[in-house]
Every structure is written in C-alpha cells, then in structure tokens.
Coordinates of C-alpha atoms in Angstrom, one line a residue:
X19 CA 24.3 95.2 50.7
X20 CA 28.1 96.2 50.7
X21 CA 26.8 98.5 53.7
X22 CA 25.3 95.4 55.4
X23 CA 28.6 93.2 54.9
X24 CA 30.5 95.9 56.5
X25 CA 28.5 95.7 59.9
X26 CA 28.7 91.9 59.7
X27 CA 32.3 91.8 59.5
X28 CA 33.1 93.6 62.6
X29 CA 34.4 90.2 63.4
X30 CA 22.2 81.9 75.5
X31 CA 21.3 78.5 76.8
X32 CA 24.6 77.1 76.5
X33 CA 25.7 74.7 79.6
X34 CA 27.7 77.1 81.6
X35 CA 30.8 74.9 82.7
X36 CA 32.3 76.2 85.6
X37 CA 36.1 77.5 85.6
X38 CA 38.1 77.5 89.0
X39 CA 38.3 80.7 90.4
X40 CA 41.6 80.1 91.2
X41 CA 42.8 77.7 88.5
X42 CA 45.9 75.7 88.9
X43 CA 45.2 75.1 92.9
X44 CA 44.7 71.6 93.8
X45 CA 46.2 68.2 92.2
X46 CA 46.2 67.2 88.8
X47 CA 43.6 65.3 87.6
X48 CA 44.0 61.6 86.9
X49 CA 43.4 60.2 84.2
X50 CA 40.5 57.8 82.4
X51 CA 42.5 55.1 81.1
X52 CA 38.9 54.6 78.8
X53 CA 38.9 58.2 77.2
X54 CA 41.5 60.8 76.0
X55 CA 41.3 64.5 76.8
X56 CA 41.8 67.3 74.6
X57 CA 41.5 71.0 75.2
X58 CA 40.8 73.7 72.2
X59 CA 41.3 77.4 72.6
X60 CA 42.0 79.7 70.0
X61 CA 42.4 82.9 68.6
X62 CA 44.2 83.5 72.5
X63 CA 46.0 86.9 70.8
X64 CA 48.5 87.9 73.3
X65 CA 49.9 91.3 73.3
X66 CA 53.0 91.6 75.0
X67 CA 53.3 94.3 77.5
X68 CA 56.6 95.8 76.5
X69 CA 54.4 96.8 73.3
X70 CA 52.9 99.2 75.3
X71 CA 55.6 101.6 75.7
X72 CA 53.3 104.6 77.2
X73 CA 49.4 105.0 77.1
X74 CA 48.0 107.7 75.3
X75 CA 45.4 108.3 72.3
X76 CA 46.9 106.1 70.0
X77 CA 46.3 102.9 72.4
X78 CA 42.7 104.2 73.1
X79 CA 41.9 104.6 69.6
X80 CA 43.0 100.9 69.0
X81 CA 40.7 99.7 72.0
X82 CA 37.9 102.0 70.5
X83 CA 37.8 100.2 67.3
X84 CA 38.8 96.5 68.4
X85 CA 36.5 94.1 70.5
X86 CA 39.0 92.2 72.3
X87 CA 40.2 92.3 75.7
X88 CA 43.3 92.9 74.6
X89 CA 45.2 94.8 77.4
X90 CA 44.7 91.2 79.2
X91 CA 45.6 88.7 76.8
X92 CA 48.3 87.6 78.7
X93 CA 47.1 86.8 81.8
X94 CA 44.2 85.5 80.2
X95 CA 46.6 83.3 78.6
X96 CA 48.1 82.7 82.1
X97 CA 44.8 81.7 83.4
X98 CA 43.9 79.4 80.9
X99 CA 47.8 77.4 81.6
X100 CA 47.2 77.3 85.0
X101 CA 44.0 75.6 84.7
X102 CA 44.9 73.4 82.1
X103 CA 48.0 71.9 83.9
X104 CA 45.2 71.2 86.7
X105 CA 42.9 69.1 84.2
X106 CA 46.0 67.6 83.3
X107 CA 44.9 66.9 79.6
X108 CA 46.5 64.7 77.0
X109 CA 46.8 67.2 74.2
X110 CA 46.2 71.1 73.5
X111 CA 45.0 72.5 70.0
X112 CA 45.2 75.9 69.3
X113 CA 44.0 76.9 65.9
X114 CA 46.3 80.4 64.9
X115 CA 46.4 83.9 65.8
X116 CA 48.8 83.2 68.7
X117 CA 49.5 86.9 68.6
X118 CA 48.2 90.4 68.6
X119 CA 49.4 91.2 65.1
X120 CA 52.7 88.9 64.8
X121 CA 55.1 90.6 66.9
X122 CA 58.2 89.0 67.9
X123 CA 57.6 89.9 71.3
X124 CA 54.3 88.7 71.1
X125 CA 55.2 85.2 69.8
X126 CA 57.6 85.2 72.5
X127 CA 55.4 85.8 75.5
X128 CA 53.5 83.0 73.8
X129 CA 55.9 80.4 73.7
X130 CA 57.1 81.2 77.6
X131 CA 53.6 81.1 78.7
X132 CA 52.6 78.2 76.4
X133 CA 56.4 76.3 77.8
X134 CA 54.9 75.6 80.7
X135 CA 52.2 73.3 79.6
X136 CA 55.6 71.4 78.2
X137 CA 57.1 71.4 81.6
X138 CA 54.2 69.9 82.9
X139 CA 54.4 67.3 80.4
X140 CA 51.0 68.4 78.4
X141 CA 52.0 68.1 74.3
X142 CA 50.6 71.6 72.6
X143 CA 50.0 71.7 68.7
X144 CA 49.4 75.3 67.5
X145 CA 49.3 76.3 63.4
X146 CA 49.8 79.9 62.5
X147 CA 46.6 82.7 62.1
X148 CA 46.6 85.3 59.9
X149 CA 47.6 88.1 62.2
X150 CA 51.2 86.1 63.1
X151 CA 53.6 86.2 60.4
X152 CA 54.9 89.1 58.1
X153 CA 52.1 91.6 59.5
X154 CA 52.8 95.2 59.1
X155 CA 50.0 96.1 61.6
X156 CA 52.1 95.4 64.3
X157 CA 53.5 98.2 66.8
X158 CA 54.8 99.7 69.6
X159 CA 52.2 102.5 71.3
X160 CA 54.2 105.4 72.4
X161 CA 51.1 108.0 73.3
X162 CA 49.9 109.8 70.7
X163 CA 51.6 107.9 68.4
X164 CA 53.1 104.1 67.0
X165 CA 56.4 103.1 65.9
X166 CA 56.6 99.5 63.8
X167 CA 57.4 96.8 66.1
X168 CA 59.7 93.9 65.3
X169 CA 58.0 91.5 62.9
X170 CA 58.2 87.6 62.3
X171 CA 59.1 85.6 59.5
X172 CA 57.8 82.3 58.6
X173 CA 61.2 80.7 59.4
X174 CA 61.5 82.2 62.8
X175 CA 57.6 81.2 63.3
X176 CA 59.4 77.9 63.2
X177 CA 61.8 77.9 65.1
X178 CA 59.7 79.6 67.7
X179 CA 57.1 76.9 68.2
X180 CA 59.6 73.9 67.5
X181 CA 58.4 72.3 70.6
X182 CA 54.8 73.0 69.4
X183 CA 54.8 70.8 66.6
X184 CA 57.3 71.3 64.0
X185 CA 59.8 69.3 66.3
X186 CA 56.8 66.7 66.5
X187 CA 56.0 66.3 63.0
X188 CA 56.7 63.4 60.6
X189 CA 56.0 65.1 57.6
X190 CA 56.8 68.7 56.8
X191 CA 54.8 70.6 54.1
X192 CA 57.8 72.3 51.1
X193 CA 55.3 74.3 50.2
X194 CA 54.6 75.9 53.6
X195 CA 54.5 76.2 57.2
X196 CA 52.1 73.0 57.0
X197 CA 53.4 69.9 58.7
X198 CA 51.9 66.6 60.1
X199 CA 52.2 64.9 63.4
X200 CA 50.8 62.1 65.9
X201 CA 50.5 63.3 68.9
X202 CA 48.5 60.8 70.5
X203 CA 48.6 57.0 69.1
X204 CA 46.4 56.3 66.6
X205 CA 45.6 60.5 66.1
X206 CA 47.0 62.1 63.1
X207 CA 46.7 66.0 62.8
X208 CA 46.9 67.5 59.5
X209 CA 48.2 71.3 60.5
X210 CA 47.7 73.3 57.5
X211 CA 49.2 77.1 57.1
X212 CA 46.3 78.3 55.0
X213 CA 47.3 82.3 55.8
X214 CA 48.5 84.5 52.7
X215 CA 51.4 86.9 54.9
X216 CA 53.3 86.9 51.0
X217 CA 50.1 89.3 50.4
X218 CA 50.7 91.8 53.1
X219 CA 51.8 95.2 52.0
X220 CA 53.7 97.8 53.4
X221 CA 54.6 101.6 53.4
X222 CA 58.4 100.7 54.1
X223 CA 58.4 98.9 50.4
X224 CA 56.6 101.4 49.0
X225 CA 53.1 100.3 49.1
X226 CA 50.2 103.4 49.6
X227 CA 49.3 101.7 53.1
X228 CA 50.3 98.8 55.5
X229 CA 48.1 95.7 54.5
X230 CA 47.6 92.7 56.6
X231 CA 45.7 90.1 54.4
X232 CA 43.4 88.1 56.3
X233 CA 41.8 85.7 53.9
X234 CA 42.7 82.3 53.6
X235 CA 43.6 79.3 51.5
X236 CA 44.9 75.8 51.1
X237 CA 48.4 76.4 48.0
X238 CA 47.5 73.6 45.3
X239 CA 50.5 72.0 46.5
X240 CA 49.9 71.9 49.9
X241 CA 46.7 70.2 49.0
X242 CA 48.5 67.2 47.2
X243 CA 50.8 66.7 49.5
X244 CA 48.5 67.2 52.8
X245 CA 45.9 64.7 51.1
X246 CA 48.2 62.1 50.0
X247 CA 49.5 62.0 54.2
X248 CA 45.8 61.3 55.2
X249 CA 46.0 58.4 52.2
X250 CA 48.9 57.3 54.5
X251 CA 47.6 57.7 57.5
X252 CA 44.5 55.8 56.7
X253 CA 46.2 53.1 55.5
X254 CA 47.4 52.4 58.5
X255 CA 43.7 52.6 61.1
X256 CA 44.6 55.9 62.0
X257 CA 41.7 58.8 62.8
X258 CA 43.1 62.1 60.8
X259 CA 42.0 65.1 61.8
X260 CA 42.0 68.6 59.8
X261 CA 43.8 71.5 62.3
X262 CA 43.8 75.5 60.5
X263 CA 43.0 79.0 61.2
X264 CA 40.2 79.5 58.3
X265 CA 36.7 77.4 58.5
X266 CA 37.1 75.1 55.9
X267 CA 32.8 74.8 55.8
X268 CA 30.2 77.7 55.5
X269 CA 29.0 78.7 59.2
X270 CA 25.9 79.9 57.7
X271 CA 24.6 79.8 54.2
X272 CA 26.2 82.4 52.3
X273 CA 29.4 82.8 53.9
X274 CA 31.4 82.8 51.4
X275 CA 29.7 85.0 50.0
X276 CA 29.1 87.7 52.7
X277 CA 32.1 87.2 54.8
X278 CA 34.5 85.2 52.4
X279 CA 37.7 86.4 54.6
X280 CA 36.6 84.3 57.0
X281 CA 36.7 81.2 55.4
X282 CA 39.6 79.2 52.7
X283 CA 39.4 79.9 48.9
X284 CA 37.6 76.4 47.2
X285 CA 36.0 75.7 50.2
X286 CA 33.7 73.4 48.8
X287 CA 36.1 71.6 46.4
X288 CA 38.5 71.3 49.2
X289 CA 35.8 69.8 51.9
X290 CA 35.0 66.8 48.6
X291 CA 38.4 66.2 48.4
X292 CA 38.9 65.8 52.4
X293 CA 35.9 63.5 52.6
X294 CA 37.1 61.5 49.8
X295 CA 40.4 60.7 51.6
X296 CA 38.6 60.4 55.1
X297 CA 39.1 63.2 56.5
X298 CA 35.4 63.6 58.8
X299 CA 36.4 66.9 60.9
X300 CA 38.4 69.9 61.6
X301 CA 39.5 72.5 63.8
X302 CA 39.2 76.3 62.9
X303 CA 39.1 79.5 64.7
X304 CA 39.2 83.0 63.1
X305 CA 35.5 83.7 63.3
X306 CA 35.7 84.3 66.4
X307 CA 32.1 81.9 66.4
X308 CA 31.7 78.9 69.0
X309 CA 30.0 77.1 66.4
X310 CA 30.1 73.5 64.6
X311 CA 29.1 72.8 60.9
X312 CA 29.2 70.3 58.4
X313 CA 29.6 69.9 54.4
X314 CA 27.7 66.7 53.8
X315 CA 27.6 64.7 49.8
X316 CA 25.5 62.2 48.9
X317 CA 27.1 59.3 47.1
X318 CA 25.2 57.3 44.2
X319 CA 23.3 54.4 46.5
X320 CA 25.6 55.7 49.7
X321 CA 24.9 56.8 52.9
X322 CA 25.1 61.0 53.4
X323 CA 29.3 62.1 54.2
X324 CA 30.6 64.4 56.0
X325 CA 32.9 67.0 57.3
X326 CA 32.3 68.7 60.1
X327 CA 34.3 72.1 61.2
X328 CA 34.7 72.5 64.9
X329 CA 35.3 76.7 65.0
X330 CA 36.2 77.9 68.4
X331 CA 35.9 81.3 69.7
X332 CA 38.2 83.6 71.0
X333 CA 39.4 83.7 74.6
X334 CA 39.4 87.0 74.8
X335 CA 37.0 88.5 73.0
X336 CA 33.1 87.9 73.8
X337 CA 31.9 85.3 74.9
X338 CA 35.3 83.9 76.3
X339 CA 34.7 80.3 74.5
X340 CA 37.3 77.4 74.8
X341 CA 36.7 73.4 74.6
X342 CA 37.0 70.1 76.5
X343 CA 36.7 67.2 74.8
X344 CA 36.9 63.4 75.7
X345 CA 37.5 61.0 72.9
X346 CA 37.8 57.5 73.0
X347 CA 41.3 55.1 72.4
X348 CA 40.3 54.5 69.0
X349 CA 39.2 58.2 68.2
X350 CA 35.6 57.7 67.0
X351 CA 33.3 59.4 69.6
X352 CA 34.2 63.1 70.6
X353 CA 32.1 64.3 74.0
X354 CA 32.9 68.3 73.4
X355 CA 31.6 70.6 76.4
X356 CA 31.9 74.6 75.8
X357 CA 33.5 76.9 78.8
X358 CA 34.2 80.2 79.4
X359 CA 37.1 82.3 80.8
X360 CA 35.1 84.3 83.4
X361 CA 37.3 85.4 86.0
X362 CA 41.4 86.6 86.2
X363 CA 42.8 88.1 89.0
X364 CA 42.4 92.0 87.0
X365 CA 38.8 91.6 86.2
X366 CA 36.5 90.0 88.1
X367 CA 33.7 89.3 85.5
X368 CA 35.3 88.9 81.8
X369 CA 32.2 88.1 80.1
X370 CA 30.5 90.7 81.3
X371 CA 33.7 93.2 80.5
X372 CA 34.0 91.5 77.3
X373 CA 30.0 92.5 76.4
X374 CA 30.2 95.8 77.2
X375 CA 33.4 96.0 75.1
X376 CA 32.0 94.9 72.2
X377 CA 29.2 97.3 72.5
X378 CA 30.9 100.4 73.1
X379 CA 33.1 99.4 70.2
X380 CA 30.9 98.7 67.8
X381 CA 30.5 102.1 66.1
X382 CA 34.7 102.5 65.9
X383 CA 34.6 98.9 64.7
X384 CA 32.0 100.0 61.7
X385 CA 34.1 103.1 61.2
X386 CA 37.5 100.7 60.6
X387 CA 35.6 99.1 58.3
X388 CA 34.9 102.1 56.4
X389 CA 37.9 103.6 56.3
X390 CA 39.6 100.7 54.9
X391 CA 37.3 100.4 52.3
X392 CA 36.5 104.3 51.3
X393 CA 38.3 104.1 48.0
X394 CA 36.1 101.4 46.9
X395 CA 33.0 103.3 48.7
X396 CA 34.5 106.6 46.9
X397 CA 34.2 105.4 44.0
X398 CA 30.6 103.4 43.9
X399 CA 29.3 107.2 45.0
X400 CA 30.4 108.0 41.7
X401 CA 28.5 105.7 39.6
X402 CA 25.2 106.8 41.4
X403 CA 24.5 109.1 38.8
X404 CA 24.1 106.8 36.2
X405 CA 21.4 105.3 38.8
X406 CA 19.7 108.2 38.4
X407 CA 21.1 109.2 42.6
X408 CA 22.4 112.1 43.9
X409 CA 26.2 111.6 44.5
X410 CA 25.7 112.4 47.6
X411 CA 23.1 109.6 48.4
X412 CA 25.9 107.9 50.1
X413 CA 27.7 110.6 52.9
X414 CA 30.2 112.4 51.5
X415 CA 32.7 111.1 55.0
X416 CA 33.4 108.3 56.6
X417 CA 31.9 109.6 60.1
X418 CA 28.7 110.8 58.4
X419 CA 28.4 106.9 56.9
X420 CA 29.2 105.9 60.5
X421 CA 27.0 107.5 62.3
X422 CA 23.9 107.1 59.5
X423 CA 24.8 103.4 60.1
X424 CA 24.7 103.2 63.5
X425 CA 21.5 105.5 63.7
X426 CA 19.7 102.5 61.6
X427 CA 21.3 99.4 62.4
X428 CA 23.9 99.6 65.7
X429 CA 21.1 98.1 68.5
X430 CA 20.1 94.9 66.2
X431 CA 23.5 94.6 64.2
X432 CA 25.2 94.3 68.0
X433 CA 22.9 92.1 68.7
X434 CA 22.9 89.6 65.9
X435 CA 27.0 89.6 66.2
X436 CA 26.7 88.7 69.8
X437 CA 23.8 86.0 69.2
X438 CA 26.0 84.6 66.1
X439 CA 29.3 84.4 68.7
X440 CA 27.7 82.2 71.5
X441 CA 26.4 79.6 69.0
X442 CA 23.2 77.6 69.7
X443 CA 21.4 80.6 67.8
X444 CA 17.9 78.7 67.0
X445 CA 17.9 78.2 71.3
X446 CA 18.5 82.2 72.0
X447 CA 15.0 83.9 71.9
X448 CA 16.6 87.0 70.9
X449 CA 17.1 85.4 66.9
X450 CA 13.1 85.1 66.7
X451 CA 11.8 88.0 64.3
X452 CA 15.9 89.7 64.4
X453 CA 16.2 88.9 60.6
X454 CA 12.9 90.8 59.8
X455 CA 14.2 93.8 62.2
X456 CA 16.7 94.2 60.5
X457 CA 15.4 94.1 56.9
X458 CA 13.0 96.7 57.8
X459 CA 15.9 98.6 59.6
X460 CA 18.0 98.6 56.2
X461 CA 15.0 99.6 54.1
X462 CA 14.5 102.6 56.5
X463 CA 17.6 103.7 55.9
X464 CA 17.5 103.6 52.2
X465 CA 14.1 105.1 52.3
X466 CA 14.9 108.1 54.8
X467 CA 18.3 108.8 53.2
X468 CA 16.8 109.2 49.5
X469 CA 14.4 112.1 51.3
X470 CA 17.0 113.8 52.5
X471 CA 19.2 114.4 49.4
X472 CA 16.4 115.1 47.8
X473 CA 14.9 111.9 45.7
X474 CA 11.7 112.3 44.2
X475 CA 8.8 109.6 45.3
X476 CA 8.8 107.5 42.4
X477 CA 12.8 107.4 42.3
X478 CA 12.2 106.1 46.2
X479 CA 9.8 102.8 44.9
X480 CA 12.1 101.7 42.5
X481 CA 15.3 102.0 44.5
X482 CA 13.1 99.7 47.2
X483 CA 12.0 97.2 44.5
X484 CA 15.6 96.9 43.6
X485 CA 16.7 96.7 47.2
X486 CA 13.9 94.0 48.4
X487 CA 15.0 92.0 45.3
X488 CA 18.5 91.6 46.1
X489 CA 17.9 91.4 50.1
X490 CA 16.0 88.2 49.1
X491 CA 18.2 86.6 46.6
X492 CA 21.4 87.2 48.6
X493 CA 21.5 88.3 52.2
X494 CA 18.5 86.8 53.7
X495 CA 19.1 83.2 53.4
X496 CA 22.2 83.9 55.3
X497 CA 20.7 85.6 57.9
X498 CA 17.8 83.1 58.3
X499 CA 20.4 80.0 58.3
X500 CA 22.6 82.3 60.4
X501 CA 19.7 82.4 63.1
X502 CA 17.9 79.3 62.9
X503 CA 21.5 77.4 62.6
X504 CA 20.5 75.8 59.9
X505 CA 23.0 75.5 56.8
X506 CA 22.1 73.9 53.2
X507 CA 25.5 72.0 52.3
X508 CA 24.6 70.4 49.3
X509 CA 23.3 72.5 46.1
X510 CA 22.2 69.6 44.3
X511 CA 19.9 68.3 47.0
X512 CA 18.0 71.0 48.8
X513 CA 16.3 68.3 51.6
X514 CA 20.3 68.1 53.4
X515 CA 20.0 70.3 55.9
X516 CA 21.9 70.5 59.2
X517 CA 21.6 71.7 62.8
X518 CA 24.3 70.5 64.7
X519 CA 25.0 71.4 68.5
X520 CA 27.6 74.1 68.8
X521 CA 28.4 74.0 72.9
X522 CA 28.1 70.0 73.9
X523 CA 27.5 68.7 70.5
X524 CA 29.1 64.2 70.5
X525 CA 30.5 64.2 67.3
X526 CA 30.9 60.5 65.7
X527 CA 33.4 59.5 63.1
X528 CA 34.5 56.1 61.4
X529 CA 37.8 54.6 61.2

C-alpha cells in the first residue's frame, strides 16, 4: 500500500475556453456593472532565470524528476498578466507557491511581473505555499552541480508582497503570516498561512539532509483569531471567503489518509468550525487538481451545510488550469469557467508539452519518491522476516524498486494522475474499469515478485489474502470516489454524497 501511495503522490470533456493567442492585444474589457470578475491561478511557480547559472546534468536531473514546465514559468507568468490586464478583472487570487522553491530571486521576478497587474489598477491577493518561505531546496544550477541560493524569510515574504495584501489587510494574524482584507465591498478574504517552513531542516544547521516540509495546517491560534474575524465580518452582511495553499476538504475519500500532505491537519474539525461561523467556500491549490469539493453536516431538523473547496491547478504543470469567475454585487452566486494556458511565444502547444512532460517524468518522479523515503523502505525490508518473506522481497535499491514499479504500474498510474488533474473524472471514459486495472496490476506485482525470490505457493495465497483485504478496506474507496468524483463527507450519514462540477460548476452561497 505504502508502494501505491508513493506513485499517487508524484503530485476530458471539460469546456475548452479559448485564451488569446496573443493576450494583452486589444482594449480592456468593460465592465458589467451587474457582476464582479475574479480570476484564480495558482501554484504559478516561477523560477527566475538568473537561477540558472549554466545548464548541465544537475538541471536535467531536476527536469527528469519534476512535472512542471518549469524552464517557462516566467513567461507563463507573463502570459497570464498580459491577458489578465486585457479582461480587466476586479480582483486576482492566487493560492501559494508563488515560487520555484522560495528564492529571493524568485519572489522577486514574482512581485515585478505580478506589479504590473497593480499598474493597471487590477488588486492581487496572494497567501504563501509551502515551497516559498525558509526552503532549503532552493538553488542555483551551475552544471553538474548546485550551490544554495538566497532564501526568504517570513518577514521579507512580507514585505515583498505588501502591495499584495498585507498593505490591504485590516486584520493581521500575531500568530502568522495570516491576515484579513476586503478587497471588493461586501467581500472579506480570510488569507490563512497554513505552511509549516519552522519544520524545514537543513545540512547548514546540522541536520542529515535538507528538508522542505510540505504538509499543512491551521496554528490553534490562528484558528481563534481567523474565526472570530468571520464572526465580525458577518455581523456586518458581509460574504467571507476562506483563501490557503492546503485543501481544507478531502478531494476524494481517503485523502487524508493516502495523500495527507496535501491537505491541513484537523481537516474535518476545522471545515465544522468554518461552517459554524459561515464560512461556505474556499480557495486552495497545492494538488495541483482542477477540482471542487464539499464537507457537508446535517443539523438536528436543519437543512444539509456546507463548505465547499475550490482547488485550482497549476499553470504550469498539466493541464495548464486557471479560473474566471463572475459573482454577483452581493456575493451569493459564483459562475466559475475553467481555461487553460495553451500557447506562449516559446512553445507553441503547452498542454500538449506539459503531457508529454509528465509522462517521461513519471519514472524519475517515482524514483524521488523513493529515495526520500528509503530509510523508512530500509527498514520495513527488515521486518519481512518476521512475515515469514525473504528480505529481499522488496529490491534491495532504489532503481531496482523503480523500475519493478514502473514495469507493473507506470501506463495506468500516469494515467489515473492525469485523469485526477483535469477534474470532471466520472465524464472521462478513460476512469471506467481504471480502479480494477490497477488492483489486478498491484496484485501482479506482489504475485510475480514473491516467485522470484523464491516464495513457496502457499506463502503466495496468504500474502494475496492479506493484500486483497487491506486494498478493500483502505485504498479502493479512494480510488472509486477518486474516479467516479464522488466523495462521502459525513461519517455519520453514509446517503451524503457529492458530485459537484469541477470546470463550470455555479456555486451558491447565503449571506
């Protein structure tokens, strides 16, 4: 199962919105006195060129292992400014990792490109991600090798994006990088720093190996203070609104389970306490999924509540997803429509680019994986004997576990990460009869790999039995909801079930 995990992790018939080929030509829009319009990209991590001192194997081995479009972030970034000035929004969201891996070069090719919105006049509210403060990953490539690149602080995260919010905000969070702000009348974003960079560990400070941490959570005083600002808020007819890097609701059943990185500590505690102070959506990124969910309770004699999570893809990473939305003046109907970055003046087909990235990458993505976990992998190959397994059940290095894992389960486990990214799953006709391939791929495996080290017949049954038992119990009802898009919110009331649009779902909330 931890096998499976590791190829999930590797972080359709949608309407296909067109992008101007040559975005930013024309006039501005003007604008619907009846509706606001938002935009939502995330997850945009730019890589400043200057990190890129001289190419070489150690900036090819990156690219091998990482399924971004990375060496065109920035004018990705570019694009996406240019076209955005056109459509002459009224707000910008962008839900964290601004950056590569928190560079201050980075951040500052971020906040130049990102200026020029202000210029324009266009207000843009961004929170932090995971990869943009205190991150030890980040570097300078010098050929064959790296060299640490400047890093950035939480305090000089503020001060860099002081025009993005902070300087906007009429609340700030003591506790963290969290602050509140209205940047439209009558709309109240809650931007929460839910990242845990006082984690991160590094080689400089004597740590064993640099260590980005890249789950998330809400601090318990963050929490209190964020929730008694949506009490205020309320008080006063205003729509409040949830903005963070981390989903705050499961994706698909199990998520927290099977990809728990991905998605805040407490989730479920957090989403009763959000609904209980009003708070009916949010914005999220990180997964890298163009996808929408929703935690729903049942009240005694009450109609079902909800929160719903809005998590929007990456720009540069497959399939290109960012958001439009029109909202009304009193903020309780949202019109979202899903598009796609699809050409810059380097690349002439992104998606397309981006598709074939991920698949090519997908075996040094696995291998990442396993390599930053081989102690723990190291040491579970150990305990096999008491199983009654040869040691060597599991391969003895982290190539030969690469390769045995690609041999079984690279075509469908591409596949299903691809299906999972675009949203809409249940309407892709690829999902029908995936989850079954790829049970009967992992049992395969298990089975094939017990002849070969040598594991009598009987030895093979049981391990199986075993193996079918816990597939069942706790990675195919996350598959199955992750495929039909189907999630189970409530555990005390197995009838709430929800399929919600991902692409050009109208969300409505009350005031």
């Amino acid at each position: 199962m931890a096998l499976l995990v590791l190829c999930m992790g590797l972080s359709s018939c949608a309407k296909d919105s067109p992008v101007s080929d040559n975005p930013g030509d024309g006039d501005k829009r003007a604008k619907d006195p009846d509706y606001k319009s938002i935009i939502v990209m995330s997850d945009i991590h730019v890589m400043a060129p200057q990190l890129l001192a001289e190419k070489g194997k150690a900036y090819d081995n990156y690219l091998n292992q990482d399924p971004k479009l990375l060496e065109y972030s920035s004018e990705v970034l570019e694009c996406l400014v240019k076209e955005t000035i056109q459509r002459n929004p009224d707000l910008v969201i962008i839900p964290g990792d601004l950056t590569k891996d928190g560079e201050m070069l980075s951040h500052k090719q971020v906040v130049d490109i990102l200026g020029r919105l202000r210029s324009a006049g266009i207000p843009v509210i961004v929170v932090p991600g995971n990869h943009d403060i205190e991150n030890p990953e980040g570097c300078y490539f010098n050929g064959d090798a790296t060299r640490p690149a400047e890093r950035t602080s939480p305090e000089q995260f503020k001060t860099l994006y002081a025009d993005f919010g902070y300087n906007q905000a009429y609340a700030l969070d003591p506790a963290s990088l969290s602050f509140v702000c209205e940047p439209l009348e009558g709309l109240v974003l809650l931007c929460i720093d839910t990242n845990k960079y006082e984690e991160n560990k590094y080689i400089e400070k004597g740590d064993e190996k640099n260590y980005n941490q890249t789950s998330g959570r809400i601090r318990p005083a963050t929490l209190t203070w964020m929730l008694a600002e949506a009490d205020k808020a309320r008080a006063k007819g205003k729509q409040v609104v949830l903005v963070q890097h981390h989903n705050v609701v499961q994706h698909y059943d199990a998520q927290g389970t099977l990809q728990s990185d991905y998605i805040i500590k407490d989730y479920e505690n957090v989403s009763k306490e959000l609904i209980k102070h009003g708070v009916h959506m949010a914005f999220t990124g990180h997964t890298h999924l163009q996808d929408v969910a929703q935690y729903r309770i049942i009240a005694d004699n009450a109609e079902p509540d909800s929160l719903i999570d809005v998590a929007t893809g990456s720009v540069i990473s497959y399939p290109n997803p960012w958001r439009t939305i029109k909202v009304n003046n009193d903020f309780t109907e949202w019109q979202f429509d899903t598009e796609y970055v699809k050409t810059i003046p380097s690349l002439s087909d992104v998606r397309t680019a981006c598709q074939k990235r991920l698949n090519d990458n997908i075996k040094g993505g696995i291998n990442w994986h396993i390599r930053d976990g081989w102690q723990k992998i190291d040491i579970f190959r150990n305990l096999l004997t008491v199983l009654g397994l040869p040691k060597n059940y599991i391969p003895e290095q982290p190539e030969e576990l690469t390769d045995l894992l690609m041999q079984y389960l690279g075509t469908h486990t591409s596949k299903l990460y691809m299906i999972h990214n675009e949203g809409n799953e249940w309407k892709n006709p690829e999902s029908a009869g995936l989850e079954e391939q790829l049970k009967s791929d992992l049992e395969k495996m298990l089975r094939d790999r017990a002849k070969a080290v040598g594991v009598d017949d009987k030895m093979v049954e049981g391990l199986t039995s075993s193996f079918n038992s816990i597939y069942t119990m706790q990675v195919e009802p996350g598959l199955k909801s992750m495929l039909t898009d189907i999630n189970q919110y409530n555990a005390s009331d197995k009838k709430l079930q929800s399929r919600t649009d991902d692409l050009s779902p109208v969300l409505h909330l009350g005031r």
